[in-house]
Tab-separated table of N, CA and C in Angstrom:
chain	number	residue	atom	x	y	z
A	1	MET	N	-47.450	-25.105	-8.300
A	1	MET	CA	-46.768	-24.106	-7.156
A	1	MET	C	-47.054	-25.030	-6.395
A	2	ASN	N	-47.520	-24.675	-4.954
A	2	ASN	CA	-48.097	-25.316	-3.871
A	2	ASN	C	-48.066	-24.563	-3.235
A	3	LYS	N	-49.411	-24.980	-3.596
A	3	LYS	CA	-50.065	-23.310	-2.576
A	3	LYS	C	-49.591	-22.687	-1.163
A	4	ARG	N	-48.843	-23.770	-0.765
A	4	ARG	CA	-48.879	-22.613	0.092
A	4	ARG	C	-47.938	-21.928	0.495
A	5	ILE	N	-46.668	-22.462	-0.281
A	5	ILE	CA	-45.203	-21.874	-0.739
A	5	ILE	C	-45.877	-20.384	-0.889
A	6	ALA	N	-46.246	-20.618	-2.239
A	6	ALA	CA	-47.023	-19.545	-3.356
A	6	ALA	C	-47.595	-18.653	-2.265
A	7	HIS	N	-48.440	-18.437	-1.050
A	7	HIS	CA	-48.883	-17.715	-0.119
A	7	HIS	C	-48.139	-16.610	0.590
A	8	ASN	N	-46.913	-17.876	1.207
A	8	ASN	CA	-45.967	-17.455	1.970
A	8	ASN	C	-44.724	-15.995	0.611
A	9	LEU	N	-45.140	-16.427	-0.086
A	9	LEU	CA	-44.357	-15.668	-0.863
A	9	LEU	C	-45.266	-14.624	-1.256
A	10	ILE	N	-46.207	-14.431	-1.362
A	10	ILE	CA	-47.498	-13.310	-1.410
A	10	ILE	C	-47.344	-12.107	-0.442
A	11	TRP	N	-47.702	-12.621	0.701
A	11	TRP	CA	-47.965	-12.251	2.277
A	11	TRP	C	-46.283	-11.532	3.275
A	12	ILE	N	-45.191	-12.173	2.631
A	12	ILE	CA	-43.601	-11.885	2.823
A	12	ILE	C	-43.360	-10.932	2.470
A	13	PRO	N	-43.601	-10.397	1.619
A	13	PRO	CA	-42.576	-9.440	0.830
A	13	PRO	C	-43.904	-7.951	1.378
A	14	ILE	N	-45.321	-8.437	1.207
A	14	ILE	CA	-46.449	-7.068	1.394
A	14	ILE	C	-45.762	-6.922	2.998
A	15	SER	N	-45.648	-7.420	3.404
A	15	SER	CA	-46.078	-7.749	5.456
A	15	SER	C	-43.824	-7.450	5.694
A	16	LEU	N	-42.627	-7.312	5.518
A	16	LEU	CA	-41.701	-6.164	4.542
A	16	LEU	C	-41.635	-5.855	4.731
A	17	ILE	N	-42.378	-4.865	3.616
A	17	ILE	CA	-42.674	-3.643	2.888
A	17	ILE	C	-43.528	-2.852	4.384
A	18	GLY	N	-43.872	-3.305	5.355
A	18	GLY	CA	-44.893	-2.817	6.039
A	18	GLY	C	-43.880	-1.990	7.567
A	19	ILE	N	-43.173	-3.324	7.068
A	19	ILE	CA	-42.048	-3.440	8.797
A	19	ILE	C	-41.285	-2.016	8.367
A	20	LEU	N	-40.956	-2.802	7.528
A	20	LEU	CA	-39.390	-1.215	6.386
A	20	LEU	C	-39.992	0.054	6.454
A	21	THR	N	-41.267	0.026	5.935
A	21	THR	CA	-42.265	1.744	6.026
A	21	THR	C	-41.829	2.097	7.631
A	22	ALA	N	-42.963	1.229	8.532
A	22	ALA	CA	-42.483	1.403	10.419
A	22	ALA	C	-41.494	1.926	11.414
A	23	SER	N	-41.046	1.262	10.140
A	23	SER	CA	-39.721	1.769	10.657
A	23	SER	C	-38.202	2.843	10.703
A	24	LEU	N	-38.554	3.804	9.082
A	24	LEU	CA	-38.736	4.363	8.545
A	24	LEU	C	-38.969	5.703	9.286
A	25	GLY	N	-39.680	5.063	9.591
A	25	GLY	CA	-41.206	6.177	10.263
A	25	GLY	C	-40.686	6.470	11.588
A	26	ALA	N	-39.995	5.591	12.165
A	26	ALA	CA	-39.274	5.716	13.788
A	26	ALA	C	-38.222	5.880	13.747
A	27	VAL	N	-37.538	5.383	12.782
A	27	VAL	CA	-36.062	6.551	12.825
A	27	VAL	C	-36.499	8.152	12.662
A	28	TRP	N	-37.109	9.189	11.753
A	28	TRP	CA	-37.871	9.546	11.946
A	28	TRP	C	-37.967	10.689	12.834
A	29	CYS	N	-39.051	9.865	13.308
A	29	CYS	CA	-38.815	10.545	15.041
A	29	CYS	C	-38.431	10.385	16.198
A	30	ILE	N	-37.847	9.907	15.903
A	30	ILE	CA	-36.277	9.819	16.828
A	30	ILE	C	-35.385	10.645	16.939
A	31	ASN	N	-34.594	10.886	15.050
A	31	ASN	CA	-33.611	11.204	15.845
A	31	ASN	C	-34.216	12.775	15.652
A	32	GLU	N	-32.555	13.225	15.987
A	32	GLU	CA	-33.025	14.670	16.627
A	32	GLU	C	-32.640	15.592	15.231
A	33	LYS	N	-32.293	15.802	14.436
A	33	LYS	CA	-31.978	16.195	13.032
A	33	LYS	C	-32.147	14.855	12.125
A	34	PRO	N	-33.257	15.068	11.440
A	34	PRO	CA	-33.742	14.025	10.914
A	34	PRO	C	-33.606	14.322	8.981
A	35	TRP	N	-33.376	15.958	9.434
A	35	TRP	CA	-33.435	16.349	7.743
A	35	TRP	C	-31.585	15.826	7.312
A	36	LEU	N	-31.137	15.625	7.773
A	36	LEU	CA	-29.263	15.253	7.846
A	36	LEU	C	-28.888	13.545	7.128
A	37	LEU	N	-30.415	13.212	6.718
A	37	LEU	CA	-30.474	11.696	6.824
A	37	LEU	C	-29.936	10.964	5.391
A	38	ASP	N	-30.444	12.674	4.900
A	38	ASP	CA	-29.968	12.780	3.475
A	38	ASP	C	-29.535	13.810	3.154
A	39	LYS	N	-28.765	14.045	3.661
A	39	LYS	CA	-28.099	15.997	3.845
A	39	LYS	C	-28.241	16.078	2.517
A	40	SER	N	-27.584	15.505	1.617
A	40	SER	CA	-26.445	15.727	0.582
A	40	SER	C	-28.494	15.972	-0.389
A	41	PRO	N	-28.812	14.552	-0.929
A	41	PRO	CA	-29.958	15.797	-1.616
A	41	PRO	C	-31.125	16.843	-1.281
A	42	ASN	N	-31.248	17.395	0.065
A	42	ASN	CA	-31.977	17.922	0.574
A	42	ASN	C	-30.989	19.662	0.747
A	43	GLU	N	-30.023	18.813	0.275
A	43	GLU	CA	-29.039	20.670	-0.041
A	43	GLU	C	-28.416	20.872	-1.860
A	44	ALA	N	-29.327	19.758	-2.631
A	44	ALA	CA	-28.557	20.018	-4.002
A	44	ALA	C	-30.118	20.623	-4.637
A	45	LEU	N	-31.171	20.496	-3.263
A	45	LEU	CA	-32.383	20.834	-3.707
A	45	LEU	C	-32.530	22.486	-3.341
A	46	LEU	N	-31.822	22.541	-1.867
A	46	LEU	CA	-31.717	23.862	-1.248
A	46	LEU	C	-30.999	24.917	-2.378
A	47	GLN	N	-30.132	24.287	-2.669
A	47	GLN	CA	-29.364	25.138	-3.519
A	47	GLN	C	-27.654	25.454	-2.709
A	48	THR	N	-28.025	25.554	-1.366
A	48	THR	CA	-27.628	25.999	-0.158
A	48	THR	C	-27.378	24.868	1.146
A	49	SER	N	-26.158	24.784	1.944
A	49	SER	CA	-26.291	23.969	3.234
A	49	SER	C	-26.600	24.506	3.730
A	50	PHE	N	-26.594	23.452	4.669
A	50	PHE	CA	-27.494	23.856	5.538
A	50	PHE	C	-26.643	24.164	7.513
A	51	ASP	N	-25.915	24.197	7.087
A	51	ASP	CA	-24.860	25.192	7.677
A	51	ASP	C	-25.279	26.696	7.965
A	52	ILE	N	-25.155	27.289	6.151
A	52	ILE	CA	-25.196	28.223	5.675
A	52	ILE	C	-26.549	28.828	6.204
A	53	LEU	N	-27.649	28.176	6.254
A	53	LEU	CA	-28.687	27.971	5.357
A	53	LEU	C	-29.257	28.722	7.743
A	54	PHE	N	-28.545	27.715	8.553
A	54	PHE	CA	-29.259	28.314	10.039
A	54	PHE	C	-28.144	29.166	10.580
A	55	SER	N	-26.935	29.387	10.049
A	55	SER	CA	-26.335	30.815	10.666
A	55	SER	C	-27.056	31.824	10.619
A	56	GLU	N	-28.623	31.835	9.678
A	56	GLU	CA	-28.352	33.562	9.361
A	56	GLU	C	-29.414	33.305	10.454
A	57	LYS	N	-29.850	34.680	11.344
A	57	LYS	CA	-30.325	34.798	11.779
A	57	LYS	C	-32.159	34.860	11.680
A	58	ILE	N	-32.215	35.259	11.096
A	58	ILE	CA	-34.004	35.278	10.989
A	58	ILE	C	-34.019	33.387	9.658
A	59	ASN	N	-33.591	32.285	9.759
A	59	ASN	CA	-33.953	31.038	10.212
A	59	ASN	C	-33.621	30.601	11.778
A	60	SER	N	-33.808	30.514	12.570
A	60	SER	CA	-33.467	30.842	14.076
A	60	SER	C	-34.185	30.245	14.355
A	61	GLY	N	-35.937	29.448	14.422
A	61	GLY	CA	-36.543	28.399	14.018
A	61	GLY	C	-37.376	27.370	13.474
A	62	LEU	N	-35.865	27.618	11.720
A	62	LEU	CA	-35.839	26.934	11.434
A	62	LEU	C	-35.263	24.998	11.543
A	63	SER	N	-35.516	25.226	12.308
A	63	SER	CA	-34.854	23.504	13.010
A	63	SER	C	-35.675	23.272	13.942
A	64	SER	N	-36.214	23.971	14.646
A	64	SER	CA	-37.965	23.776	14.940
A	64	SER	C	-38.794	23.088	14.517
A	65	TYR	N	-38.870	23.505	12.865
A	65	TYR	CA	-39.653	23.805	12.346
A	65	TYR	C	-39.208	22.596	11.421
A	66	LEU	N	-38.629	22.130	10.910
A	66	LEU	CA	-38.037	20.968	9.964
A	66	LEU	C	-37.708	19.867	10.673
A	67	ARG	N	-37.559	20.176	12.372
A	67	ARG	CA	-38.530	18.530	12.904
A	67	ARG	C	-38.865	18.620	13.378
A	68	VAL	N	-39.743	19.159	13.398
A	68	VAL	CA	-41.917	19.191	13.083
A	68	VAL	C	-42.072	18.516	11.960
A	69	MET	N	-41.520	18.804	11.068
A	69	MET	CA	-42.079	18.371	9.786
A	69	MET	C	-41.507	16.858	9.640
A	70	TYR	N	-40.611	16.899	9.156
A	70	TYR	CA	-40.032	14.985	9.249
A	70	TYR	C	-40.978	14.262	10.957
A	71	ARG	N	-40.985	14.502	12.367
A	71	ARG	CA	-41.693	13.693	12.893
A	71	ARG	C	-42.644	14.014	12.019
A	72	PHE	N	-42.909	14.491	12.203
A	72	PHE	CA	-44.815	13.998	11.567
A	72	PHE	C	-44.998	13.592	10.168
A	73	LEU	N	-44.177	13.483	9.380
A	73	LEU	CA	-43.259	12.726	7.796
A	73	LEU	C	-42.982	10.727	9.004
A	74	GLY	N	-42.577	11.032	9.089
A	74	GLY	CA	-42.712	10.151	10.487
A	74	GLY	C	-43.325	8.846	10.863
A	75	LEU	N	-44.036	10.210	11.398
A	75	LEU	CA	-45.597	9.086	12.324
A	75	LEU	C	-46.177	9.096	10.795
A	76	TYR	N	-46.987	9.821	10.088
A	76	TYR	CA	-47.317	8.833	8.121
A	76	TYR	C	-46.998	7.538	7.975
A	77	MET	N	-45.127	7.593	8.182
A	77	MET	CA	-44.996	6.173	7.611
A	77	MET	C	-45.216	5.767	9.038
A	78	LEU	N	-45.295	5.561	9.905
A	78	LEU	CA	-44.860	4.677	11.204
A	78	LEU	C	-46.353	4.388	11.075
A	79	THR	N	-47.600	5.022	11.014
A	79	THR	CA	-49.059	4.693	10.242
A	79	THR	C	-49.167	3.891	9.748
A	80	ILE	N	-48.493	4.665	8.728
A	80	ILE	CA	-48.350	4.290	6.872
A	80	ILE	C	-47.888	2.200	7.153
A	81	GLY	N	-47.444	2.183	7.262
A	81	GLY	CA	-46.783	1.639	7.996
A	81	GLY	C	-47.077	-0.156	9.398
A	82	ALA	N	-48.070	-0.234	10.206
A	82	ALA	CA	-48.010	-0.596	10.866
A	82	ALA	C	-49.902	-0.554	10.632
A	83	LEU	N	-50.668	0.369	9.787
A	83	LEU	CA	-51.990	-0.244	9.273
A	83	LEU	C	-51.267	-1.365	7.896
A	84	ILE	N	-49.851	-1.232	7.106
A	84	ILE	CA	-50.193	-2.572	6.016
A	84	ILE	C	-49.852	-3.756	6.610
A	85	MET	N	-49.490	-3.597	8.243
A	85	MET	CA	-48.880	-4.750	8.618
A	85	MET	C	-50.363	-5.053	9.665
A	86	GLY	N	-51.195	-4.437	9.802
A	86	GLY	CA	-52.039	-4.691	10.416
A	86	GLY	C	-53.123	-5.412	8.879
A	87	TYR	N	-53.622	-5.020	7.766
A	87	TYR	CA	-54.452	-4.956	6.835
A	87	TYR	C	-53.511	-6.939	6.836
A	88	VAL	N	-52.430	-7.215	6.219
A	88	VAL	CA	-51.856	-7.999	5.992
A	88	VAL	C	-52.633	-9.064	7.716
A	89	TYR	N	-52.622	-8.511	8.058
A	89	TYR	CA	-52.261	-9.992	9.191
A	89	TYR	C	-53.810	-9.819	9.853
A	90	VAL	N	-54.278	-9.301	9.535
A	90	VAL	CA	-55.957	-9.276	8.666
A	90	VAL	C	-57.021	-10.460	7.850
A	91	THR	N	-56.342	-10.034	6.668
A	91	THR	CA	-57.083	-10.438	5.664
A	91	THR	C	-55.708	-11.810	5.180
A	92	ARG	N	-54.449	-11.913	6.102
A	92	ARG	CA	-53.958	-12.790	5.979
A	92	ARG	C	-53.625	-12.969	3.488
A	93	LEU	N	-54.358	-11.810	3.412
A	93	LEU	CA	-53.843	-11.801	1.626
A	93	LEU	C	-54.287	-13.319	1.546
A	94	GLY	N	-54.913	-13.692	1.763
A	94	GLY	CA	-56.206	-14.762	1.893
A	94	GLY	C	-56.691	-14.472	-0.119
A	95	THR	N	-57.365	-13.877	0.218
A	95	THR	CA	-58.312	-14.171	-0.830
A	95	THR	C	-57.910	-12.400	-2.191
A	96	LYS	N	-58.042	-12.678	-3.727
A	96	LYS	CA	-58.439	-12.136	-4.838
A	96	LYS	C	-58.686	-10.643	-4.233
A	97	ILE	N	-59.402	-10.497	-3.685
A	97	ILE	CA	-60.046	-8.937	-3.560
A	97	ILE	C	-58.652	-7.609	-2.566
A	98	ALA	N	-58.716	-9.125	-1.344
A	98	ALA	CA	-57.661	-8.470	-0.398
A	98	ALA	C	-56.006	-7.852	-1.174
A	99	ARG	N	-55.695	-9.601	-2.028
A	99	ARG	CA	-54.762	-8.746	-2.338
A	99	ARG	C	-54.460	-7.865	-4.015
A	100	ASN	N	-55.206	-7.603	-3.809
A	100	ASN	CA	-55.509	-7.245	-5.620
A	100	ASN	C	-55.650	-5.444	-4.964
A	101	TYR	N	-56.149	-5.141	-3.902
A	101	TYR	CA	-56.501	-3.406	-2.613
A	101	TYR	C	-55.152	-3.489	-2.413
A	102	ILE	N	-54.729	-4.362	-1.776
A	102	ILE	CA	-52.791	-3.823	-1.304
A	102	ILE	C	-51.830	-3.261	-2.493
A	103	PHE	N	-52.193	-4.167	-3.458
A	103	PHE	CA	-51.701	-4.397	-3.771
A	103	PHE	C	-51.902	-2.144	-4.956
A	104	VAL	N	-52.530	-2.404	-5.509
A	104	VAL	CA	-52.843	-1.026	-6.061
A	104	VAL	C	-53.130	-0.069	-5.011
A	105	ILE	N	-52.924	-0.208	-3.807
A	105	ILE	CA	-52.994	0.991	-2.869
A	105	ILE	C	-50.621	1.268	-2.844
A	106	ILE	N	-50.672	-0.138	-2.730
A	106	ILE	CA	-48.716	0.286	-2.726
A	106	ILE	C	-48.096	0.461	-3.943
A	107	PHE	N	-48.885	-0.127	-5.054
A	107	PHE	CA	-47.928	0.354	-6.240
A	107	PHE	C	-48.820	2.001	-6.313
A	108	ILE	N	-49.017	2.892	-5.751
A	108	ILE	CA	-50.042	3.896	-6.011
A	108	ILE	C	-49.251	5.128	-5.174
A	109	MET	N	-48.438	4.718	-4.231
A	109	MET	CA	-47.477	5.149	-3.202
A	109	MET	C	-45.791	4.976	-4.432
A	110	LEU	N	-45.623	4.047	-4.045
A	110	LEU	CA	-44.206	3.729	-5.025
A	110	LEU	C	-44.430	4.515	-6.336
A	111	LEU	N	-45.554	4.866	-6.693
A	111	LEU	CA	-45.662	5.873	-7.358
A	111	LEU	C	-45.291	7.433	-7.744
A	112	GLY	N	-45.941	7.151	-6.393
A	112	GLY	CA	-46.277	8.849	-5.811
A	112	GLY	C	-44.745	9.006	-5.496
A	113	THR	N	-43.963	7.907	-4.794
A	113	THR	CA	-43.173	8.628	-3.986
A	113	THR	C	-41.822	7.883	-5.693
A	114	TYR	N	-41.759	7.890	-6.430
A	114	TYR	CA	-40.840	7.451	-7.457
A	114	TYR	C	-41.020	9.031	-8.121
A	115	PHE	N	-41.787	9.711	-8.017
A	115	PHE	CA	-42.159	10.577	-8.957
A	115	PHE	C	-41.119	12.084	-7.972
A	116	LEU	N	-41.831	12.278	-6.932
A	116	LEU	CA	-40.692	12.603	-5.914
A	116	LEU	C	-39.664	13.678	-5.629
A	117	LEU	N	-39.219	11.110	-5.894
A	117	LEU	CA	-37.498	11.426	-5.472
A	117	LEU	C	-36.916	11.607	-6.464
A	118	PHE	N	-37.014	11.148	-7.857
A	118	PHE	CA	-36.957	11.715	-9.320
A	118	PHE	C	-36.848	12.948	-9.931
A	119	ASN	N	-37.610	13.681	-9.140
A	119	ASN	CA	-38.350	14.407	-9.672
A	119	ASN	C	-37.636	16.042	-8.807
A	120	TYR	N	-37.646	15.426	-7.107
A	120	TYR	CA	-36.681	16.718	-6.458
A	120	TYR	C	-35.620	16.131	-5.466
A	121	LEU	N	-35.355	14.666	-5.619
A	121	LEU	CA	-33.808	14.358	-4.665
A	121	LEU	C	-33.504	12.616	-5.140
A	122	PRO	N	-33.172	13.176	-6.349
A	122	PRO	CA	-32.355	12.415	-7.785
A	122	PRO	C	-31.172	12.204	-6.765
A	123	SER	N	-31.181	12.334	-5.871
A	123	SER	CA	-29.957	11.842	-5.636
A	123	SER	C	-29.768	11.354	-4.141
A	124	SER	N	-31.044	10.984	-3.927
A	124	SER	CA	-31.831	10.341	-2.352
A	124	SER	C	-31.025	9.301	-2.329
A	125	PRO	N	-29.710	8.343	-0.505
A	125	PRO	CA	-30.245	7.194	-0.391
A	125	PRO	C	-31.196	6.663	0.143
A	126	PHE	N	-32.707	6.721	-0.138
A	126	PHE	CA	-33.163	6.065	-0.059
A	126	PHE	C	-34.387	5.546	-1.378
A	127	PHE	N	-33.192	5.166	-2.101
A	127	PHE	CA	-33.468	5.217	-3.642
A	127	PHE	C	-33.328	3.035	-3.251
A	128	SER	N	-32.236	2.857	-3.045
A	128	SER	CA	-32.702	1.601	-2.456
A	128	SER	C	-33.642	0.595	-1.739
A	129	VAL	N	-33.888	1.916	-1.195
A	129	VAL	CA	-35.362	1.120	0.029
A	129	VAL	C	-36.921	0.915	-1.130
A	130	LEU	N	-36.819	2.559	-1.886
A	130	LEU	CA	-37.547	2.386	-2.694
A	130	LEU	C	-38.088	1.078	-4.366
A	131	TYR	N	-36.166	0.976	-4.374
A	131	TYR	CA	-36.003	0.162	-5.029
A	131	TYR	C	-36.778	-1.814	-4.398
A	132	PHE	N	-36.217	-2.019	-3.374
A	132	PHE	CA	-36.013	-3.313	-3.167
A	132	PHE	C	-37.724	-3.121	-2.729
A	133	PHE	N	-38.605	-2.149	-1.378
A	133	PHE	CA	-40.115	-2.052	-1.502
A	133	PHE	C	-40.802	-2.479	-3.464
A	134	THR	N	-40.056	-2.119	-4.293
A	134	THR	CA	-40.618	-2.406	-5.329
A	134	THR	C	-40.421	-3.990	-6.207
A	135	PHE	N	-39.515	-5.209	-5.689
A	135	PHE	CA	-38.862	-5.931	-5.738
A	135	PHE	C	-39.605	-6.617	-5.663
A	136	CYS	N	-40.125	-6.248	-3.115
A	136	CYS	CA	-41.690	-6.801	-2.627
A	136	CYS	C	-42.130	-6.663	-3.362
A	137	LEU	N	-43.006	-6.007	-3.934
A	137	LEU	CA	-44.026	-5.792	-4.643
A	137	LEU	C	-44.296	-6.998	-6.028
A	138	PHE	N	-43.673	-6.357	-7.362
A	138	PHE	CA	-43.788	-7.858	-8.222
A	138	PHE	C	-43.489	-8.614	-7.782
A	139	LEU	N	-42.881	-9.511	-6.163
A	139	LEU	CA	-42.780	-10.953	-6.189
A	139	LEU	C	-44.127	-11.291	-5.553
A	140	SER	N	-44.738	-10.347	-5.015
A	140	SER	CA	-46.148	-10.569	-4.750
A	140	SER	C	-46.708	-10.842	-5.289
A	141	VAL	N	-47.047	-9.977	-6.822
A	141	VAL	CA	-47.521	-9.802	-7.553
A	141	VAL	C	-47.658	-11.061	-8.284
A	142	PHE	N	-46.342	-11.444	-8.556
A	142	PHE	CA	-46.243	-12.908	-9.509
A	142	PHE	C	-46.384	-13.507	-9.119
A	143	PHE	N	-46.242	-14.174	-8.006
A	143	PHE	CA	-46.992	-15.227	-6.969
A	143	PHE	C	-48.441	-15.487	-6.483
A	144	SER	N	-49.517	-14.004	-6.820
A	144	SER	CA	-50.182	-14.052	-6.084
A	144	SER	C	-50.735	-15.206	-7.894
A	145	LYS	N	-50.863	-15.195	-9.072
A	145	LYS	CA	-50.743	-16.344	-9.667
A	145	LYS	C	-51.939	-17.859	-9.123
A	146	TYR	N	-50.842	-17.744	-8.853
A	146	TYR	CA	-50.290	-19.269	-8.524
A	146	TYR	C	-51.707	-19.632	-6.711
A	147	LEU	N	-52.503	-18.527	-6.504
A	147	LEU	CA	-53.506	-18.773	-5.737
A	147	LEU	C	-54.513	-18.605	-6.866
A	148	PRO	N	-55.682	-19.839	-6.044
A	148	PRO	CA	-57.332	-19.920	-6.601
A	148	PRO	C	-58.085	-18.216	-5.937
A	149	ASP	N	-58.759	-17.771	-7.086
A	149	ASP	CA	-59.526	-16.110	-6.899
A	149	ASP	C	-60.333	-16.823	-4.583
């Protein structure tokens, strides 16, 4: 296989993971009610609806608390996405150690995310994004065998 094509099939999927991660983070930071982005799995986990939850007087500050928590999550995702994109840009994933390092980090992130989603939010709409990230990682790992050390 042509080394240039193999190299492109290594860094582009990892860059897509970074771009989409940063984009999801931005959405969670900007959205006024981000907990509604995955409303049904959240309500299944809470075993009540948000309407009932917010109607209780004791929960009057809950929406502010959730907004802060989701913005923190969004900032975290935005930062992780930016770090992935920056790492790919700086290293170009040109060495075996640079590729293996990012592969291990992304694999651990995906493993943790799969654990959380399968155990706590099994009906989450974000599974399709997770499956796409996994495909991108496997594509990148597969084509990395075509580059020399």
